[in-house]
Amino acid sequence: MPKPKPKSATSPRSPAKAPHQGWRLGTGLFLACCLAFLLAGGLVWQSLYRPMPNSAQVLRIPEGYTYSALIRDLDQREQIRYPLIVKLYQRWFVSDSLKAGVYQVEAGMSVRALLHHLSDGSMAQMVRVTVIEGTTFKQLRDRLAADEGVTQTLQGVSAAELMARLGSDSTHPEGWFAPETYYFAQGETDFNILKHLYQKQQAILQQEWRNRAADLPYKTAYEALIMASIVEKETGVADERFDVSAVFRNRLKVGMRLQTDPTVIYGMGDAYQGNIRKVDLQTPTPYNTYTINGLPPTPIALPSQASIHATLHPSESDAFYFVATGTGGHQFSRTYAEHQAAVAAYLKVLRSQRAAQTGAN
């Protein structure tokens, strides 16, 4: 069998690759990737890590404000670059809940640091407002006016105008603001703070009025609020509120005058100098319950929920009188004779205390 002929040297064959062509292609791809990486890194740094061009400032975040609105606002003020990258970062790495408050923005802070700073509500600067039970609305308003952390918007606004702005039917503000300790964002307005306290007192009064005891001498929730303010001023002993409430309930039911000193003091206004004289008890004012029948026209202080509750749930006591013991608390009496004996005992304690003080000096 004849042997196959060898292939001619001129037979067709695959063209040989140019030397190092594959290496150059790989290097080009690598360099392109590096360039893209550097470009992306630069964009990320510019948008997230570059210090914002501002000095230290206070940033106020109102209730309901969103990250989208914040980023848009920062972009419009040229505080950030590439807001889309900032928004994507926020979506992936930062809580969706932007907490209202006032935040200190340090000089040179980056957008990334700012986003995490705002997501931590504990970083917000707060104003502590303590409304003490039994203080008056005037004292509350003076307290807010003196607070540098509260934005003042009510200068020259009358009490009646304020109540109208709050949507209240009442023109007198006394009693309508719930005493408690509150925390508000630094820079919150005096109106918004009062609005919050007003709405809380409204809710408390409505709830307590719905759940009130039967057979009370109050025709409206407002009458109960008036009485609650008197109860608040008459005793600081929590357990006594129900007995004090019972005394005034009993008096109103039989048509007996309330004859309570705190209402006299409130009616005296600035004329009160720390002591009630006999002439003060005899001088008629709309609040002098020694000279008027029934309730005064408005509350005389800001009552707590505890006093409102006690007013609408008095004890079963049949007492008509009470007087301080001189050693803490009050002595309750059913008859006037018992009350006179309790007053005599109180005066004896006072004389003994004064003698002890004189001897010590």
PDB file of N, CA and C in Angstrom, residues 165-213:
ATOM      1  N   ARG A 165     -56.451  80.003  69.215  1.00  0.00           N
ATOM      2  CA  ARG A 165     -55.523  79.308  68.318  1.00  0.00           C
ATOM      3  C   ARG A 165     -55.496  77.810  68.597  1.00  0.00           C
ATOM      4  N   LEU A 166     -55.718  77.458  69.857  1.00  0.00           N
ATOM      5  CA  LEU A 166     -55.738  76.039  70.231  1.00  0.00           C
ATOM      6  C   LEU A 166     -57.061  75.374  69.880  1.00  0.00           C
ATOM      7  N   GLY A 167     -58.019  76.156  69.432  1.00  0.00           N
ATOM      8  CA  GLY A 167     -59.319  75.601  69.069  1.00  0.00           C
ATOM      9  C   GLY A 167     -60.221  75.362  70.255  1.00  0.00           C
ATOM     10  N   SER A 168     -59.953  76.070  71.354  1.00  0.00           N
ATOM     11  CA  SER A 168     -60.733  75.870  72.569  1.00  0.00           C
ATOM     12  C   SER A 168     -61.936  76.808  72.595  1.00  0.00           C
ATOM     13  N   ASP A 169     -63.023  76.333  73.182  1.00  0.00           N
ATOM     14  CA  ASP A 169     -64.196  77.184  73.393  1.00  0.00           C
ATOM     15  C   ASP A 169     -64.011  78.092  74.596  1.00  0.00           C
ATOM     16  N   SER A 170     -63.055  77.755  75.450  1.00  0.00           N
ATOM     17  CA  SER A 170     -62.800  78.548  76.653  1.00  0.00           C
ATOM     18  C   SER A 170     -61.854  79.697  76.327  1.00  0.00           C
ATOM     19  N   THR A 171     -62.098  80.841  76.938  1.00  0.00           N
ATOM     20  CA  THR A 171     -61.204  81.988  76.751  1.00  0.00           C
ATOM     21  C   THR A 171     -60.203  82.102  77.893  1.00  0.00           C
ATOM     22  N   HIS A 172     -60.387  81.298  78.930  1.00  0.00           N
ATOM     23  CA  HIS A 172     -59.512  81.349  80.107  1.00  0.00           C
ATOM     24  C   HIS A 172     -58.624  80.104  80.115  1.00  0.00           C
ATOM     25  N   PRO A 173     -57.310  80.259  80.159  1.00  0.00           N
ATOM     26  CA  PRO A 173     -56.416  79.105  80.002  1.00  0.00           C
ATOM     27  C   PRO A 173     -56.193  78.286  81.265  1.00  0.00           C
ATOM     28  N   GLU A 174     -56.562  78.822  82.420  1.00  0.00           N
ATOM     29  CA  GLU A 174     -56.232  78.140  83.672  1.00  0.00           C
ATOM     30  C   GLU A 174     -56.812  76.732  83.710  1.00  0.00           C
ATOM     31  N   GLY A 175     -55.986  75.778  84.122  1.00  0.00           N
ATOM     32  CA  GLY A 175     -56.432  74.402  84.308  1.00  0.00           C
ATOM     33  C   GLY A 175     -56.328  73.527  83.087  1.00  0.00           C
ATOM     34  N   TRP A 176     -56.137  74.118  81.891  1.00  0.00           N
ATOM     35  CA  TRP A 176     -56.252  73.366  80.645  1.00  0.00           C
ATOM     36  C   TRP A 176     -54.948  72.726  80.172  1.00  0.00           C
ATOM     37  N   PHE A 177     -53.879  72.788  80.972  1.00  0.00           N
ATOM     38  CA  PHE A 177     -52.575  72.280  80.540  1.00  0.00           C
ATOM     39  C   PHE A 177     -52.069  71.264  81.554  1.00  0.00           C
ATOM     40  N   ALA A 178     -51.781  70.061  81.084  1.00  0.00           N
ATOM     41  CA  ALA A 178     -51.468  68.946  81.972  1.00  0.00           C
ATOM     42  C   ALA A 178     -50.088  69.095  82.606  1.00  0.00           C
ATOM     43  N   PRO A 179     -50.015  69.099  83.932  1.00  0.00           N
ATOM     44  CA  PRO A 179     -48.712  69.168  84.594  1.00  0.00           C
ATOM     45  C   PRO A 179     -47.985  67.821  84.538  1.00  0.00           C
ATOM     46  N   GLU A 180     -46.713  67.875  84.212  1.00  0.00           N
ATOM     47  CA  GLU A 180     -45.869  66.689  84.122  1.00  0.00           C
ATOM     48  C   GLU A 180     -44.495  67.168  83.675  1.00  0.00           C
ATOM     49  N   THR A 181     -43.549  66.241  83.542  1.00  0.00           N
ATOM     50  CA  THR A 181     -42.245  66.577  82.968  1.00  0.00           C
ATOM     51  C   THR A 181     -42.228  66.128  81.517  1.00  0.00           C
ATOM     52  N   TYR A 182     -41.898  67.046  80.640  1.00  0.00           N
ATOM     53  CA  TYR A 182     -41.905  66.780  79.203  1.00  0.00           C
ATOM     54  C   TYR A 182     -40.520  67.042  78.625  1.00  0.00           C
ATOM     55  N   TYR A 183     -40.247  66.386  77.491  1.00  0.00           N
ATOM     56  CA  TYR A 183     -39.004  66.621  76.753  1.00  0.00           C
ATOM     57  C   TYR A 183     -39.359  66.997  75.319  1.00  0.00           C
ATOM     58  N   PHE A 184     -38.858  68.137  74.901  1.00  0.00           N
ATOM     59  CA  PHE A 184     -39.109  68.629  73.552  1.00  0.00           C
ATOM     60  C   PHE A 184     -37.787  68.906  72.859  1.00  0.00           C
ATOM     61  N   ALA A 185     -37.826  68.907  71.535  1.00  0.00           N
ATOM     62  CA  ALA A 185     -36.628  69.219  70.772  1.00  0.00           C
ATOM     63  C   ALA A 185     -36.178  70.642  71.062  1.00  0.00           C
ATOM     64  N   GLN A 186     -34.863  70.816  71.160  1.00  0.00           N
ATOM     65  CA  GLN A 186     -34.307  72.146  71.347  1.00  0.00           C
ATOM     66  C   GLN A 186     -34.805  73.057  70.229  1.00  0.00           C
ATOM     67  N   GLY A 187     -35.281  74.217  70.596  1.00  0.00           N
ATOM     68  CA  GLY A 187     -35.792  75.143  69.596  1.00  0.00           C
ATOM     69  C   GLY A 187     -37.273  75.008  69.319  1.00  0.00           C
ATOM     70  N   GLU A 188     -37.951  74.085  69.982  1.00  0.00           N
ATOM     71  CA  GLU A 188     -39.392  73.935  69.787  1.00  0.00           C
ATOM     72  C   GLU A 188     -40.090  75.229  70.187  1.00  0.00           C
ATOM     73  N   THR A 189     -41.202  75.535  69.525  1.00  0.00           N
ATOM     74  CA  THR A 189     -41.893  76.789  69.813  1.00  0.00           C
ATOM     75  C   THR A 189     -42.728  76.676  71.078  1.00  0.00           C
ATOM     76  N   ASP A 190     -42.917  77.821  71.728  1.00  0.00           N
ATOM     77  CA  ASP A 190     -43.758  77.858  72.918  1.00  0.00           C
ATOM     78  C   ASP A 190     -45.185  77.437  72.585  1.00  0.00           C
ATOM     79  N   PHE A 191     -45.669  77.798  71.394  1.00  0.00           N
ATOM     80  CA  PHE A 191     -47.029  77.421  71.023  1.00  0.00           C
ATOM     81  C   PHE A 191     -47.168  75.907  70.898  1.00  0.00           C
ATOM     82  N   ASN A 192     -46.220  75.249  70.238  1.00  0.00           N
ATOM     83  CA  ASN A 192     -46.313  73.798  70.063  1.00  0.00           C
ATOM     84  C   ASN A 192     -46.233  73.070  71.392  1.00  0.00           C
ATOM     85  N   ILE A 193     -45.422  73.589  72.319  1.00  0.00           N
ATOM     86  CA  ILE A 193     -45.339  72.973  73.643  1.00  0.00           C
ATOM     87  C   ILE A 193     -46.679  73.107  74.365  1.00  0.00           C
ATOM     88  N   LEU A 194     -47.246  74.300  74.354  1.00  0.00           N
ATOM     89  CA  LEU A 194     -48.534  74.509  75.017  1.00  0.00           C
ATOM     90  C   LEU A 194     -49.634  73.685  74.336  1.00  0.00           C
ATOM     91  N   LYS A 195     -49.551  73.553  73.033  1.00  0.00           N
ATOM     92  CA  LYS A 195     -50.539  72.747  72.311  1.00  0.00           C
ATOM     93  C   LYS A 195     -50.488  71.293  72.773  1.00  0.00           C
ATOM     94  N   HIS A 196     -49.277  70.776  72.952  1.00  0.00           N
ATOM     95  CA  HIS A 196     -49.124  69.394  73.418  1.00  0.00           C
ATOM     96  C   HIS A 196     -49.711  69.231  74.815  1.00  0.00           C
ATOM     97  N   LEU A 197     -49.407  70.161  75.716  1.00  0.00           N
ATOM     98  CA  LEU A 197     -49.924  70.083  77.084  1.00  0.00           C
ATOM     99  C   LEU A 197     -51.439  70.225  77.104  1.00  0.00           C
ATOM    100  N   TYR A 198     -51.956  71.094  76.257  1.00  0.00           N
ATOM    101  CA  TYR A 198     -53.406  71.301  76.182  1.00  0.00           C
ATOM    102  C   TYR A 198     -54.115  70.036  75.693  1.00  0.00           C
ATOM    103  N   GLN A 199     -53.601  69.444  74.636  1.00  0.00           N
ATOM    104  CA  GLN A 199     -54.229  68.241  74.082  1.00  0.00           C
ATOM    105  C   GLN A 199     -54.173  67.083  75.068  1.00  0.00           C
ATOM    106  N   LYS A 200     -53.089  67.001  75.825  1.00  0.00           N
ATOM    107  CA  LYS A 200     -52.997  65.927  76.815  1.00  0.00           C
ATOM    108  C   LYS A 200     -54.017  66.127  77.928  1.00  0.00           C
ATOM    109  N   GLN A 201     -54.176  67.358  78.406  1.00  0.00           N
ATOM    110  CA  GLN A 201     -55.158  67.609  79.464  1.00  0.00           C
ATOM    111  C   GLN A 201     -56.576  67.345  78.958  1.00  0.00           C
ATOM    112  N   GLN A 202     -56.835  67.709  77.710  1.00  0.00           N
ATOM    113  CA  GLN A 202     -58.133  67.425  77.102  1.00  0.00           C
ATOM    114  C   GLN A 202     -58.427  65.926  77.130  1.00  0.00           C
ATOM    115  N   ALA A 203     -57.443  65.133  76.710  1.00  0.00           N
ATOM    116  CA  ALA A 203     -57.624  63.677  76.672  1.00  0.00           C
ATOM    117  C   ALA A 203     -57.835  63.109  78.069  1.00  0.00           C
ATOM    118  N   ILE A 204     -57.064  63.607  79.046  1.00  0.00           N
ATOM    119  CA  ILE A 204     -57.206  63.133  80.432  1.00  0.00           C
ATOM    120  C   ILE A 204     -58.599  63.443  80.956  1.00  0.00           C
ATOM    121  N   LEU A 205     -59.040  64.688  80.767  1.00  0.00           N
ATOM    122  CA  LEU A 205     -60.337  65.100  81.301  1.00  0.00           C
ATOM    123  C   LEU A 205     -61.472  64.315  80.660  1.00  0.00           C
ATOM    124  N   GLN A 206     -61.410  64.116  79.361  1.00  0.00           N
ATOM    125  CA  GLN A 206     -62.469  63.367  78.674  1.00  0.00           C
ATOM    126  C   GLN A 206     -62.529  61.927  79.158  1.00  0.00           C
ATOM    127  N   GLN A 207     -61.358  61.319  79.324  1.00  0.00           N
ATOM    128  CA  GLN A 207     -61.325  59.933  79.804  1.00  0.00           C
ATOM    129  C   GLN A 207     -61.884  59.829  81.222  1.00  0.00           C
ATOM    130  N   GLU A 208     -61.441  60.717  82.108  1.00  0.00           N
ATOM    131  CA  GLU A 208     -61.899  60.667  83.496  1.00  0.00           C
ATOM    132  C   GLU A 208     -63.388  60.998  83.601  1.00  0.00           C
ATOM    133  N   TRP A 209     -63.860  61.914  82.781  1.00  0.00           N
ATOM    134  CA  TRP A 209     -65.275  62.278  82.813  1.00  0.00           C
ATOM    135  C   TRP A 209     -66.149  61.108  82.352  1.00  0.00           C
ATOM    136  N   ARG A 210     -65.709  60.395  81.340  1.00  0.00           N
ATOM    137  CA  ARG A 210     -66.475  59.225  80.869  1.00  0.00           C
ATOM    138  C   ARG A 210     -66.582  58.159  81.947  1.00  0.00           C
ATOM    139  N   ASN A 211     -65.554  58.015  82.769  1.00  0.00           N
ATOM    140  CA  ASN A 211     -65.505  56.945  83.767  1.00  0.00           C
ATOM    141  C   ASN A 211     -65.831  57.442  85.184  1.00  0.00           C
ATOM    142  N   ARG A 212     -66.499  58.594  85.298  1.00  0.00           N
ATOM    143  CA  ARG A 212     -66.760  59.198  86.600  1.00  0.00           C
ATOM    144  C   ARG A 212     -67.747  58.368  87.418  1.00  0.00           C
ATOM    145  N   ALA A 213     -67.679  58.586  88.708  1.00  0.00           N
ATOM    146  CA  ALA A 213     -68.620  57.930  89.618  1.00  0.00           C
ATOM    147  C   ALA A 213     -70.012  58.537  89.445  1.00  0.00           C
TER     148      ALA A 213
END
